[in-house]
Coordinates of C-alpha atoms and ligand atoms in Angstrom, one line a residue:
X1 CA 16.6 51.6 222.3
X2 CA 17.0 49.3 219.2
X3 CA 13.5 48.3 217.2
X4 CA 13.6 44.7 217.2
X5 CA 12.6 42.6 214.5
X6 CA 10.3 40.1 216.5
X7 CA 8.4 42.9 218.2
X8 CA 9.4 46.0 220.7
X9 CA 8.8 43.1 223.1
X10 CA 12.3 42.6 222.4
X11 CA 14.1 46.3 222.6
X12 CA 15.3 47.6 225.2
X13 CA 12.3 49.0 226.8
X14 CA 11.4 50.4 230.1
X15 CA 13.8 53.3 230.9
X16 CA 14.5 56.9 229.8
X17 CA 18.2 57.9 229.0
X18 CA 20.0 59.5 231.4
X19 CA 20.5 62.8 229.6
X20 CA 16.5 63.1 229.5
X21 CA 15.4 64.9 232.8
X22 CA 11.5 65.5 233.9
X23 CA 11.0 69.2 232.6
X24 CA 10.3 72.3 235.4
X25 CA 7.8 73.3 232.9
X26 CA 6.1 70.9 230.1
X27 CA 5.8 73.7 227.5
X28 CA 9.0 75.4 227.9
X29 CA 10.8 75.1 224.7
X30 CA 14.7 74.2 224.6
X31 CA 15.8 77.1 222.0
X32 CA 18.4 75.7 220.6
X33 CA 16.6 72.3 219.3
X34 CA 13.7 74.7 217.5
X35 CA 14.4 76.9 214.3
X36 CA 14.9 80.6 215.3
X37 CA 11.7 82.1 214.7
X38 CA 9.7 79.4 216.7
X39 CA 7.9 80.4 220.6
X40 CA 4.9 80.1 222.0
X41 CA 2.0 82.6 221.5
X42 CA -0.4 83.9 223.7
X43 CA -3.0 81.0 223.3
X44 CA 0.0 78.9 224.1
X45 CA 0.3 77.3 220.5
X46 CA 3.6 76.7 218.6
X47 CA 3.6 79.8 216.0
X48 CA 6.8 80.2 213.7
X49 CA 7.6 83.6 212.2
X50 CA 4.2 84.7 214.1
X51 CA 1.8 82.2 212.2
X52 CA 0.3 79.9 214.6
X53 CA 0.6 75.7 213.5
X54 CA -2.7 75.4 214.2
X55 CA -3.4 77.6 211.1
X56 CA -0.9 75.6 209.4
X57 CA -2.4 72.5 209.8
X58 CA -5.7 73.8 208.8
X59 CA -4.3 75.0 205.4
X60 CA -2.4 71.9 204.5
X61 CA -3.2 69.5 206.7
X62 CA -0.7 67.1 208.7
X63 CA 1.8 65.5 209.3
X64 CA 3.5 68.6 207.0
X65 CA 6.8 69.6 207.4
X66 CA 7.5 73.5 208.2
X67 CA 10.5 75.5 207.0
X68 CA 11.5 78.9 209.0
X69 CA 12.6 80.2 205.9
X70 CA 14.9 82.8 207.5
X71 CA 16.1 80.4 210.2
X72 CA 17.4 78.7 207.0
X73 CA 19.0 81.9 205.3
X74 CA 20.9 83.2 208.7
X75 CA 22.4 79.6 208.7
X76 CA 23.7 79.8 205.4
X77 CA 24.6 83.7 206.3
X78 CA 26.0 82.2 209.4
X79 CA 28.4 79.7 207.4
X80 CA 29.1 82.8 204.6
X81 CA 30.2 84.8 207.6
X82 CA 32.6 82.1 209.3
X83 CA 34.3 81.0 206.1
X84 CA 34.1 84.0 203.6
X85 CA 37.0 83.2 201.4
X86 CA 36.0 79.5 201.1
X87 CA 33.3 77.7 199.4
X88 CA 30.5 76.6 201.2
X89 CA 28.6 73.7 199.4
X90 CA 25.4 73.2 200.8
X91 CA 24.8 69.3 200.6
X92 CA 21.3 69.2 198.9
X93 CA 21.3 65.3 199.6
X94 CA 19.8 66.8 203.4
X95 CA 16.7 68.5 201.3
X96 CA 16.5 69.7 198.4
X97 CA 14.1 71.1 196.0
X98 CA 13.5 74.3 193.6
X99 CA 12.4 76.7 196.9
X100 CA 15.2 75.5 198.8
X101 CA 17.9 75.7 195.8
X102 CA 17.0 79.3 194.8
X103 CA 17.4 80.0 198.8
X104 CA 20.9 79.1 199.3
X105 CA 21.5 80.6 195.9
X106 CA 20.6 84.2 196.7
X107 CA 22.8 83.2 200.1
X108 CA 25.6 82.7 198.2
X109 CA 26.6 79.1 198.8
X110 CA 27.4 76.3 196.7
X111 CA 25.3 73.4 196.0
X112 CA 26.8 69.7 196.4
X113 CA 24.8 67.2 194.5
X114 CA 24.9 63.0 193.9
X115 CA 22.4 61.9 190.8
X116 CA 21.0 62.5 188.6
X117 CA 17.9 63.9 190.2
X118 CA 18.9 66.4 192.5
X119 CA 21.4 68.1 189.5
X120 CA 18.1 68.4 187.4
X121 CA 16.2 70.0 190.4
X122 CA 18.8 72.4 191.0
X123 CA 19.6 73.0 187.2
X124 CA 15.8 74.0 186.9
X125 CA 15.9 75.9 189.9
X126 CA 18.7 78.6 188.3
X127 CA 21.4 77.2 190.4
X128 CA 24.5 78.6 188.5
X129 CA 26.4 75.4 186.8
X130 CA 29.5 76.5 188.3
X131 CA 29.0 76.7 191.7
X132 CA 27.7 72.8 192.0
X133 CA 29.7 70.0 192.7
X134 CA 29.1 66.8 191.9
X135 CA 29.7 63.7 193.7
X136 CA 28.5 59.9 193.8
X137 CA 30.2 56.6 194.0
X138 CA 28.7 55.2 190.7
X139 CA 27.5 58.1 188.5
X140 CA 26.4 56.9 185.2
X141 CA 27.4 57.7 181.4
X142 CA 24.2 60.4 181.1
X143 CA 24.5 61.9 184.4
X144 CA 28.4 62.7 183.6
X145 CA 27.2 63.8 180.5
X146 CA 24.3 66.0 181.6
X147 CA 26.8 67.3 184.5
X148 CA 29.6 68.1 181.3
X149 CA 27.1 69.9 179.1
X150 CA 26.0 72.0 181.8
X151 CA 29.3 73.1 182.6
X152 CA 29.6 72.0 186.6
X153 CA 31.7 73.6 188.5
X154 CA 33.4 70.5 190.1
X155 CA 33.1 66.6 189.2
X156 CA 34.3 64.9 192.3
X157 CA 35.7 61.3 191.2
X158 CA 35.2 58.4 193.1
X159 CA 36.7 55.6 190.9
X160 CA 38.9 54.4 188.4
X161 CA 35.9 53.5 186.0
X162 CA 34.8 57.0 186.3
X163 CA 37.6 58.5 185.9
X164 CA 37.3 56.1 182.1
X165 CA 34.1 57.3 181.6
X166 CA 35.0 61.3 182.1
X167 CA 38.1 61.1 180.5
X168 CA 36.1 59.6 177.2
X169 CA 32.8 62.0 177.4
X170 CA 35.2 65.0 177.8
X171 CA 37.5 64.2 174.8
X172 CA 34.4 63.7 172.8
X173 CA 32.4 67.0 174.0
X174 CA 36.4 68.7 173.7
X175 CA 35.7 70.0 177.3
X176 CA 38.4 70.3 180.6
X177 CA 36.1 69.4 183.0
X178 CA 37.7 70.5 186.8
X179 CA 37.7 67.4 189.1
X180 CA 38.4 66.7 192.8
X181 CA 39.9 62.8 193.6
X182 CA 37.3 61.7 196.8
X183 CA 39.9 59.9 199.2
X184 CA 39.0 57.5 201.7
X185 CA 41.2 58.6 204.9
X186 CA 40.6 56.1 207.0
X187 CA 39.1 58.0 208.9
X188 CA 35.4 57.8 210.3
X189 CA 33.5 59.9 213.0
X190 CA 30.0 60.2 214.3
X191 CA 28.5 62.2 217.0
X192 CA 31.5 62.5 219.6
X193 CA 33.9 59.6 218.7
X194 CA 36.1 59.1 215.6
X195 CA 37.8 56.3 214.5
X196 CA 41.0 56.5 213.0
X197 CA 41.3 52.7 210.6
X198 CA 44.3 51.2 208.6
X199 CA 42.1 50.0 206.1
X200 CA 39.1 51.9 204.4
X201 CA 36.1 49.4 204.0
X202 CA 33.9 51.0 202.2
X203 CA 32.4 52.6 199.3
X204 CA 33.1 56.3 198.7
X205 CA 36.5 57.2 197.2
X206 CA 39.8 55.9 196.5
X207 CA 42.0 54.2 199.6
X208 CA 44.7 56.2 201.3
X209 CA 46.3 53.2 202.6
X210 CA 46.0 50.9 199.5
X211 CA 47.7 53.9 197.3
X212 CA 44.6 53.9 195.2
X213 CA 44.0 57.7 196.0
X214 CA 47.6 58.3 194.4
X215 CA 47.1 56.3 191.8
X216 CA 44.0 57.9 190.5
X217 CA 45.3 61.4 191.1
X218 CA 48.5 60.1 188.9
X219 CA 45.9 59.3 186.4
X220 CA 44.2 62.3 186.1
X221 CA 47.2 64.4 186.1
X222 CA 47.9 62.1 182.9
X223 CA 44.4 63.1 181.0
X224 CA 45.0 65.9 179.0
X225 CA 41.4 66.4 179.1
X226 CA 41.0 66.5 182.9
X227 CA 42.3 69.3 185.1
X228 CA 42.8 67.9 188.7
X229 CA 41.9 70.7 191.1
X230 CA 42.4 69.0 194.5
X231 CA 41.5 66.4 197.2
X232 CA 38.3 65.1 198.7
X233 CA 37.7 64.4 201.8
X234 CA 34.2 63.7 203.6
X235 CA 34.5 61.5 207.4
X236 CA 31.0 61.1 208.8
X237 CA 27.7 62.7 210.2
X238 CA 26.7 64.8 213.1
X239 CA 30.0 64.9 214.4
X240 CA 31.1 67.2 217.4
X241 CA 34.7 66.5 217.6
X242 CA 37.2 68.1 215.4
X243 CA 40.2 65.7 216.3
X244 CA 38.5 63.7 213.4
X245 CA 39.1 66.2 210.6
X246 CA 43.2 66.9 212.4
X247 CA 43.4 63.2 211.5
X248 CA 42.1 63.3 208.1
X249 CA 43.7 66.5 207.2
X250 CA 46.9 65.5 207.7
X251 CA 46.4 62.6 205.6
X252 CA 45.1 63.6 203.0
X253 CA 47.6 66.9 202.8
X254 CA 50.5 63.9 202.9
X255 CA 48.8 63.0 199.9
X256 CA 48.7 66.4 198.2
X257 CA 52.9 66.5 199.7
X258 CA 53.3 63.4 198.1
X259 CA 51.9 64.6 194.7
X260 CA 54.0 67.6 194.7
X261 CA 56.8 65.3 195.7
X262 CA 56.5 62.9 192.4
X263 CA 55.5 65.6 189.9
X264 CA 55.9 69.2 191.4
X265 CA 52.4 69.7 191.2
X266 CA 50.7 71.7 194.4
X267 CA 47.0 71.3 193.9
X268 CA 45.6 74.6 194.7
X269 CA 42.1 73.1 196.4
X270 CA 40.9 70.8 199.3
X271 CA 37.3 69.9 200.3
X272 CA 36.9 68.8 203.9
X273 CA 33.2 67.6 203.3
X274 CA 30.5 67.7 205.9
X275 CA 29.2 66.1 208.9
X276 CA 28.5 68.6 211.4
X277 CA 26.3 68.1 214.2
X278 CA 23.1 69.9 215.1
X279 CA 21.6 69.8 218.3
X280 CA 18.6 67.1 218.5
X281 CA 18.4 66.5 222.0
X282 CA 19.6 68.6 225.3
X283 CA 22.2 66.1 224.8
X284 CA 23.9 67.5 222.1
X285 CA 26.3 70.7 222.0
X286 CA 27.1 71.9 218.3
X287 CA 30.1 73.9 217.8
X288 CA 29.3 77.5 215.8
X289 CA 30.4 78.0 212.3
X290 CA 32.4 80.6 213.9
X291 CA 34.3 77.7 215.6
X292 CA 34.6 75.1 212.8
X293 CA 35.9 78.2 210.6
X294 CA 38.5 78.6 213.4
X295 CA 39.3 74.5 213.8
X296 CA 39.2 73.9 210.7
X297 CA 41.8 76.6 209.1
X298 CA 44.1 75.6 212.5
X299 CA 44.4 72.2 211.5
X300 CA 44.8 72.9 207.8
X301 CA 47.4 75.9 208.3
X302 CA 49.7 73.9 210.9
X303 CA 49.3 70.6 208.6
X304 CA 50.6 72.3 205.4
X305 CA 53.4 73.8 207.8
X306 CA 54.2 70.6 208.3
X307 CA 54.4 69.6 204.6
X308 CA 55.8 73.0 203.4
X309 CA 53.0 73.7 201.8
X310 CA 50.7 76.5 200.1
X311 CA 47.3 76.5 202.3
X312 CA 44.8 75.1 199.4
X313 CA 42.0 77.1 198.7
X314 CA 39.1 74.9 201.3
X315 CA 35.9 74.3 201.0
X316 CA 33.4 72.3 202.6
X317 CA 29.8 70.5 202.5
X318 CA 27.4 71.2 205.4
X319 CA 23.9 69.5 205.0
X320 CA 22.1 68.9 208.1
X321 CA 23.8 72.1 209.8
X322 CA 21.9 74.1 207.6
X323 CA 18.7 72.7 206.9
X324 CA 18.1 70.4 209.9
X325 CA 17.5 72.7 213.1
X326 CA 15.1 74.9 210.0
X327 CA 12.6 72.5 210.0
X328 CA 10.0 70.9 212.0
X329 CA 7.5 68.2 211.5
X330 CA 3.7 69.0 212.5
X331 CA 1.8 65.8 212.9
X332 CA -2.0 65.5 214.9
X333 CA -2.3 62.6 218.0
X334 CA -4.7 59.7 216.4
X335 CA -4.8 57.5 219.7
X336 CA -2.9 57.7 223.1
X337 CA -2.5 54.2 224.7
X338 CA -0.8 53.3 227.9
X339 CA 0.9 49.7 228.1
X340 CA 2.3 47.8 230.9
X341 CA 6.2 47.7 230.2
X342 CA 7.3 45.8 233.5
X343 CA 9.2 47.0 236.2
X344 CA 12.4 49.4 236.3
X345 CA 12.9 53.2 235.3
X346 CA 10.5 55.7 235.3
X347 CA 8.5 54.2 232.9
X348 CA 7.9 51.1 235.5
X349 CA 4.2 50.2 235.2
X350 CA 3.8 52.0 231.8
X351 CA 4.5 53.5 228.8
X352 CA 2.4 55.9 227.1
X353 CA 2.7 55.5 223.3
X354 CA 1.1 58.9 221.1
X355 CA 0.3 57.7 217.7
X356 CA 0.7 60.6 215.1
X357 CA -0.6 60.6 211.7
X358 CA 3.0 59.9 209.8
X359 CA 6.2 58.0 211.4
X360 CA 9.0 56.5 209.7
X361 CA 7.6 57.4 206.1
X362 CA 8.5 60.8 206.7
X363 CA 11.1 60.3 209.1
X364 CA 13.3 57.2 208.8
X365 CA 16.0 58.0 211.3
X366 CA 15.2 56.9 214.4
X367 CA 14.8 53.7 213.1
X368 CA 17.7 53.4 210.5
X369 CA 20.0 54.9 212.8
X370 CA 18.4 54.3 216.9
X371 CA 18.6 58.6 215.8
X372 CA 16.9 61.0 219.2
X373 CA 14.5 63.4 218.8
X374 CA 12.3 65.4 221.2
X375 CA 9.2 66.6 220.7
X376 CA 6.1 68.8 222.5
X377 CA 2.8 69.3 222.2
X378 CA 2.5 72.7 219.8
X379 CA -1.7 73.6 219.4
X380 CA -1.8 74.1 223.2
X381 CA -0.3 74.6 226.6
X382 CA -1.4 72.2 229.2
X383 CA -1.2 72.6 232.8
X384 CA -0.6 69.1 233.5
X385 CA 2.3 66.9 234.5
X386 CA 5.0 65.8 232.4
X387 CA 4.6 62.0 231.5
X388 CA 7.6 60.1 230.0
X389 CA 5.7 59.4 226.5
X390 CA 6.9 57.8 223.2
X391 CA 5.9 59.1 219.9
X392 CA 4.7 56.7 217.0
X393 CA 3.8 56.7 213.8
X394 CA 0.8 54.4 212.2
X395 CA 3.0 51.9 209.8
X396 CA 3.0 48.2 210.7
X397 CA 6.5 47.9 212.6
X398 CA 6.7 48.3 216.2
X399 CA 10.2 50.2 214.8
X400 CA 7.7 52.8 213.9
X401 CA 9.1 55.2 215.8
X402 CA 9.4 59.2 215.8
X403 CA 10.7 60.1 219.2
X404 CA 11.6 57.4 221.3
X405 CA 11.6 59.2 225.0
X406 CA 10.2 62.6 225.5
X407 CA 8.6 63.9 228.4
X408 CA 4.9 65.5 226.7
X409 CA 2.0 66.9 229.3
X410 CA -0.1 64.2 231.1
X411 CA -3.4 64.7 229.2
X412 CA -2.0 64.8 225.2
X413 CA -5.0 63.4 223.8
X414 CA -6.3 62.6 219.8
X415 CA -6.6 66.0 218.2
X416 CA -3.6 67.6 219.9
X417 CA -0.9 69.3 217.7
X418 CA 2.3 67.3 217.8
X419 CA 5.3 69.1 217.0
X420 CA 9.2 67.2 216.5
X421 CA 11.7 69.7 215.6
X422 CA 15.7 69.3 213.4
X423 CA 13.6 67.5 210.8
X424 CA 15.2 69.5 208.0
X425 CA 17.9 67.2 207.2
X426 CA 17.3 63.2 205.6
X427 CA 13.7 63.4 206.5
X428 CA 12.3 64.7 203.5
X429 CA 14.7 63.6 201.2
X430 CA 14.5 59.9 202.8
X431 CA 10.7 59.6 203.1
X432 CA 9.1 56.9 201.4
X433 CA 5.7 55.3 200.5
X434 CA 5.8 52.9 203.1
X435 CA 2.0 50.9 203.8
X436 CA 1.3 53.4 200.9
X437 CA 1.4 56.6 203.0
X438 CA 1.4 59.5 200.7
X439 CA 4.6 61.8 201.3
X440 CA 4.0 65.0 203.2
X441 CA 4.1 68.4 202.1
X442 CA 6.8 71.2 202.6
X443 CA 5.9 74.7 203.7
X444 CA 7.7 77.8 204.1
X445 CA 7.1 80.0 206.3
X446 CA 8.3 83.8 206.7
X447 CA 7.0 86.8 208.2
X448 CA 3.6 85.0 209.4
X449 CA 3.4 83.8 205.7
X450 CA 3.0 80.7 204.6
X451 CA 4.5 79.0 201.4
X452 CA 3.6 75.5 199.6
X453 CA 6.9 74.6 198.3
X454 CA 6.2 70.9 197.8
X455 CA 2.8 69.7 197.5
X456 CA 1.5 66.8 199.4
X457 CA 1.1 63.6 197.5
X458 CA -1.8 62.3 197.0
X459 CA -3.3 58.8 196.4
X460 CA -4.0 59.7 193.0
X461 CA -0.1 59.9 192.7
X462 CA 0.6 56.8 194.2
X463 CA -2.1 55.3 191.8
X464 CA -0.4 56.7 188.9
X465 CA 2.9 55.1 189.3
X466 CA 1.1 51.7 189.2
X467 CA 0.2 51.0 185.7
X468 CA -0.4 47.1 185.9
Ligands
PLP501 C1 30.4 63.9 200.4 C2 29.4 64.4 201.4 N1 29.4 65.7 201.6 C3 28.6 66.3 202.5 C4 27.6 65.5 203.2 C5 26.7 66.2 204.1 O1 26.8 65.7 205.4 P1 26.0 66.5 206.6 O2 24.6 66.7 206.1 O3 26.0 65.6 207.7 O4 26.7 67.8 206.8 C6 27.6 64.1 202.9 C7 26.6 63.3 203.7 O5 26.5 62.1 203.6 C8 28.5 63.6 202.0 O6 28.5 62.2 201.7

C-alpha cells in the first residue's frame, strides 16, 4: 500500500498481503515480533515484565511508548556475546536518551552518534568519550570541536571539507584525533535484496569508484595531526541478506590493499556499520547475532586472504537490532469505522479503520517508508472473530497510518488498549509535532516496575517554543 497524496481513494486498497494469514487464535501473540518479557496475563491483558499496560496507561497515559528494559540489555548482551573481541557501537540515531545511554553503557557497547545533539545526550549521560564514534555527512566547526575536547574515541570522516576543518581544529587544540574514512561501496541493501552499483549517488562518504575514498585516506595519512585508523563502511537498513556485506567487504578491503600497496600502511580497523533486520511482521526472519558474528568474520577472513592481509580489528553499528523488537507503542481506540472499499480481497465490502490516539507523529515509518507493522488488542482478550482491520492515527493525512493490515478481534471498540510492537527503533527519535500533537512519553519497565525516562510533552512545551 502506498498513501497517496490526493486521498487513500488513490492507494492501493482493498487486499491483505499474502504473508498476512487470518489467525487460529486473535490473541495469540507471535513471540518473536514482541520484546521478551511481554505475554498475556490471566485477565487476558498485555503485561510486560509482569506489570499489566492497562496500569501503564493509567500512570502515564497514552499513546506512551514501553521499554522491556531487560529485553534491551540481553540484546546488547546478545551482540557482546556473538562479537566479543569487536566493538559493538550501538547506533543511538535508533533512540537515544540518558536512560538508554547509561544502559548500553553498563552492557558494555559502544555508542555511534551524528550531531550535535545526541553527543551532548550521551556526554551528559557518562558515556565514556572514548568509546563513541562520531559520524555525519556535514558536521559543523562546534560539533568537531565539542567532539575533539571531549576526547572521542573515533571521528568518522565523510568529506574533504571535513577532513579541512579537523585537520585545522586539531593542530590548534595540538590533539591526534583517531579517524575512520566513511566509503561509499556501491553497495546498497534493504530487507532481502541488495544492489551492487558502479556509481555511488549519494550522500554519505567518499566514492569507491570515483577514487575519492583513496584520495581522502591519502590525505589523512598526510596530516600529521590525524591518525587514520581504518575504513567505513555502512550499506542499508533492515537487511536479511549477508551477500550485501561479501560485496562491500571486498571492496572496501581492495581499498585498505590498495593503501598498503601505495604507502605500506595496513590500517589495523574496519567498521562494517549496521543495518540488520528485526522481525516486524511473520514475514520477516532475522538472523541471530550469533550468525552475523559467524557471516560476518567469514567474509572478512576469506577477503583479507585474498588481499594477503592482517584481519583488521571489526566493528560494527546495530541500531534497530537492539532497540527496535524492546519497545512497544501503547495507544487507546478513539473511534472504529467500517467503510466500503469495493470489491476484491478479503476486505471486499469493507475495511475497518481503528483510530488510536497518536499515528505518524510518533511513528513516521509506515508512511515514509510503506514500513509493516502488526499490532493486537493488549487491555483484553476477546472471544470474537478476527477482522482484517487497519490501524490509524488522528493527524489530517489519509497517510496516517500505524499498521496498515492486521487482523484484530471483531468487537475492538473506543476504550480498547491498542498495542504495536518493534517500535524501538526511528520512532521516537523521528517523532514530530505534527497538527501540534505533543510527543509521547518513554517508559521503562523491569521487574513489574515502571520507569519515566522521557516525560511526555506537554502543550505548555509546544507553547513555549513559540515566542511570536
Ligand atoms: C553509519 C550508520 N551506522 C549504523 C546505522 C544503524 O542502522 P540500523 O539501525 O539499521 O542498524 C545507520 C543507520 O542509518 C548508519 O547510517
Amino acid at each position: 500500500m502506498r498513501a497517496h497524496e490526493a486521498g487513500a481513494l488513490h492507494g492501493d486498497i482493498g487486499s491483505r498481503p499474502p504473508w498476512l494469514r487470518p489467525p487460529g487464535d486473535v490473541n495469540a501473540l507471535v513471540p518473536e515480533l514482541w520484546p521478551r518479557n511481554v505475554a498475556r496475563a490471566a485477565d487476558g491483558a498485555l503485561a510486560v515484565a509482569g506489570l499489566g499496560v492497562r496500569d501503564i496507561a493509567a500512570e502515564f497515559g497514552t499513546p506512551v511508548y514501553v521499554l522491556d528494559e531487560d529485553d534491551l540489555r540481553s540484546r546488547c548482551r546478545d551482540f557482546r556475546a556473538a562479537f566479543p573481541t569487536e566493538d559493538v557501537y550501538y547506533a543511538g540515531k535508533a533512540f537515544l536518551c540518558r536512560a538508554v545511554v547509561r544502559m548500553i553503557a553498563e552492557e558494555g557497547l559502544h555508542l555511534d552518534v551524528c550531531t550535535g545533539g545526541e553527543l551532548a545526550t550521551a556526554l551528559s549521560a557518562g558515556m565514556p568519550a572514548e568509546r563513541i564514534g562520531f559520524h555525519g555527512n556535514n558536521k559543523s566547526v562546534a560539533e568537531l570541536t565539542r567532539a575533539l575536547d571531549a576526547g572521542v574515541g573515533r571521528i568518522i570522516v565523510d568529506s574533504f571539507t571535513e577532513i579541512d576543518r579537523l585537520t585545522a581544529l586539531a593542530r590548534e587544540r595540538g590533539v591526534r584525533p583517531r579517524v575512520l574514512v566513511r566509503v561509499t561501496v556501491g553497495v546498497e541493501a534493504h530487507t532481502h535484496e541488495f544492489i551492487a552499483t558502479a556509481h555511488e549517488d549519494q550522500k554519505f562518504g567518499f566514492s569507491l569508484a570515483g577514487g575519492a575514498a583513496a584520495a581522502a585516506a591519502f590525505k589523512i595519512l598526510d596530516e600529521d595531526v590525524l591518525e587514520l585508523r581504518g575504513l567505513h563502511s555502512h550499506i542499508g537498513s533492515q537487511i536479511f541478506d549477508a551477500n550485501g556485506f561479501e560485496v562491500s567487504a571486498r571492496r572496501v578491503l581492495a581499498l585498505q590493499a590498495q593503501i598498503r600497496d601505495a604507502r605500506g600502511v595496513e590500517l589495523p580497523e574496519l567498521d562494517l556499520g549496521g543495518g540488520f533486520g528485526i522481525a516486524y511482521t511473520t514475514q520477516d526472519d532475522p538472523a541471530t547475532p550469533q550468525d552475523l558474528a559467524k557471516r560476518l568474520r567469514k567474509i572478512v577472513d576469506s577477503e583479507c586472504a585474498a588481499e594477503r592481509l592482517a584481519v583488521p580489528h571489526l566493528s560494527i553499528e546495530p541500531g534497530r537490532a537492539i532497540v527496535g523488537p524492546a519497545v512497544f507503542t501503547l495507544y487507546e481506540v478513539g473511534t472504529v469505522k467500517s467503510v466500503l472499499v469495493g470489491t476484491g480481497g478479503d476486505a471486499a465490502g469493507g475495511r475497518c479503520y481503528v483510530s488510536v490516539d497518536g499515528g505518524m507523529s510518533d511513528n513516521i515509518r509506515t508512511a515514509l517508508y510503506d514500513a509493516s507493522y502488526s499490532a493486537t488488542v493488549a487491555s483484553r482478550a476477546s472471544a470474537a472473530e478476527p477482522m482484517l482491520a487497519r490501524v490509524v492515527g488522528k493527524h489530517c493525512e489519509s497517510g496516517d497510518i500505524v499498521v496498515k493490515d492486521e487482523f484484530l478481534p471483531a468487537d475492538v471498540q473506543p476504550g480498547d488498549l491498542v498495542a504495536v510492537p518493534g517500535t524501538g527503533a526511528y520512532c521516537r527519535s523521528m517523532a514530530s509535532n505534527y497538527n501540534h500533537v505533543p510527543r509521547p512519553p518513554v517508559v521503562a519497565v523491569r521487574d513489574g516496575r515502571a520507569r519515566l525516562i522521557v516525560r511526555r510533552e506537554t502543550e505548555e512545551d509546544l507553547l513555549a517554543l513559540d515566542v511570536g
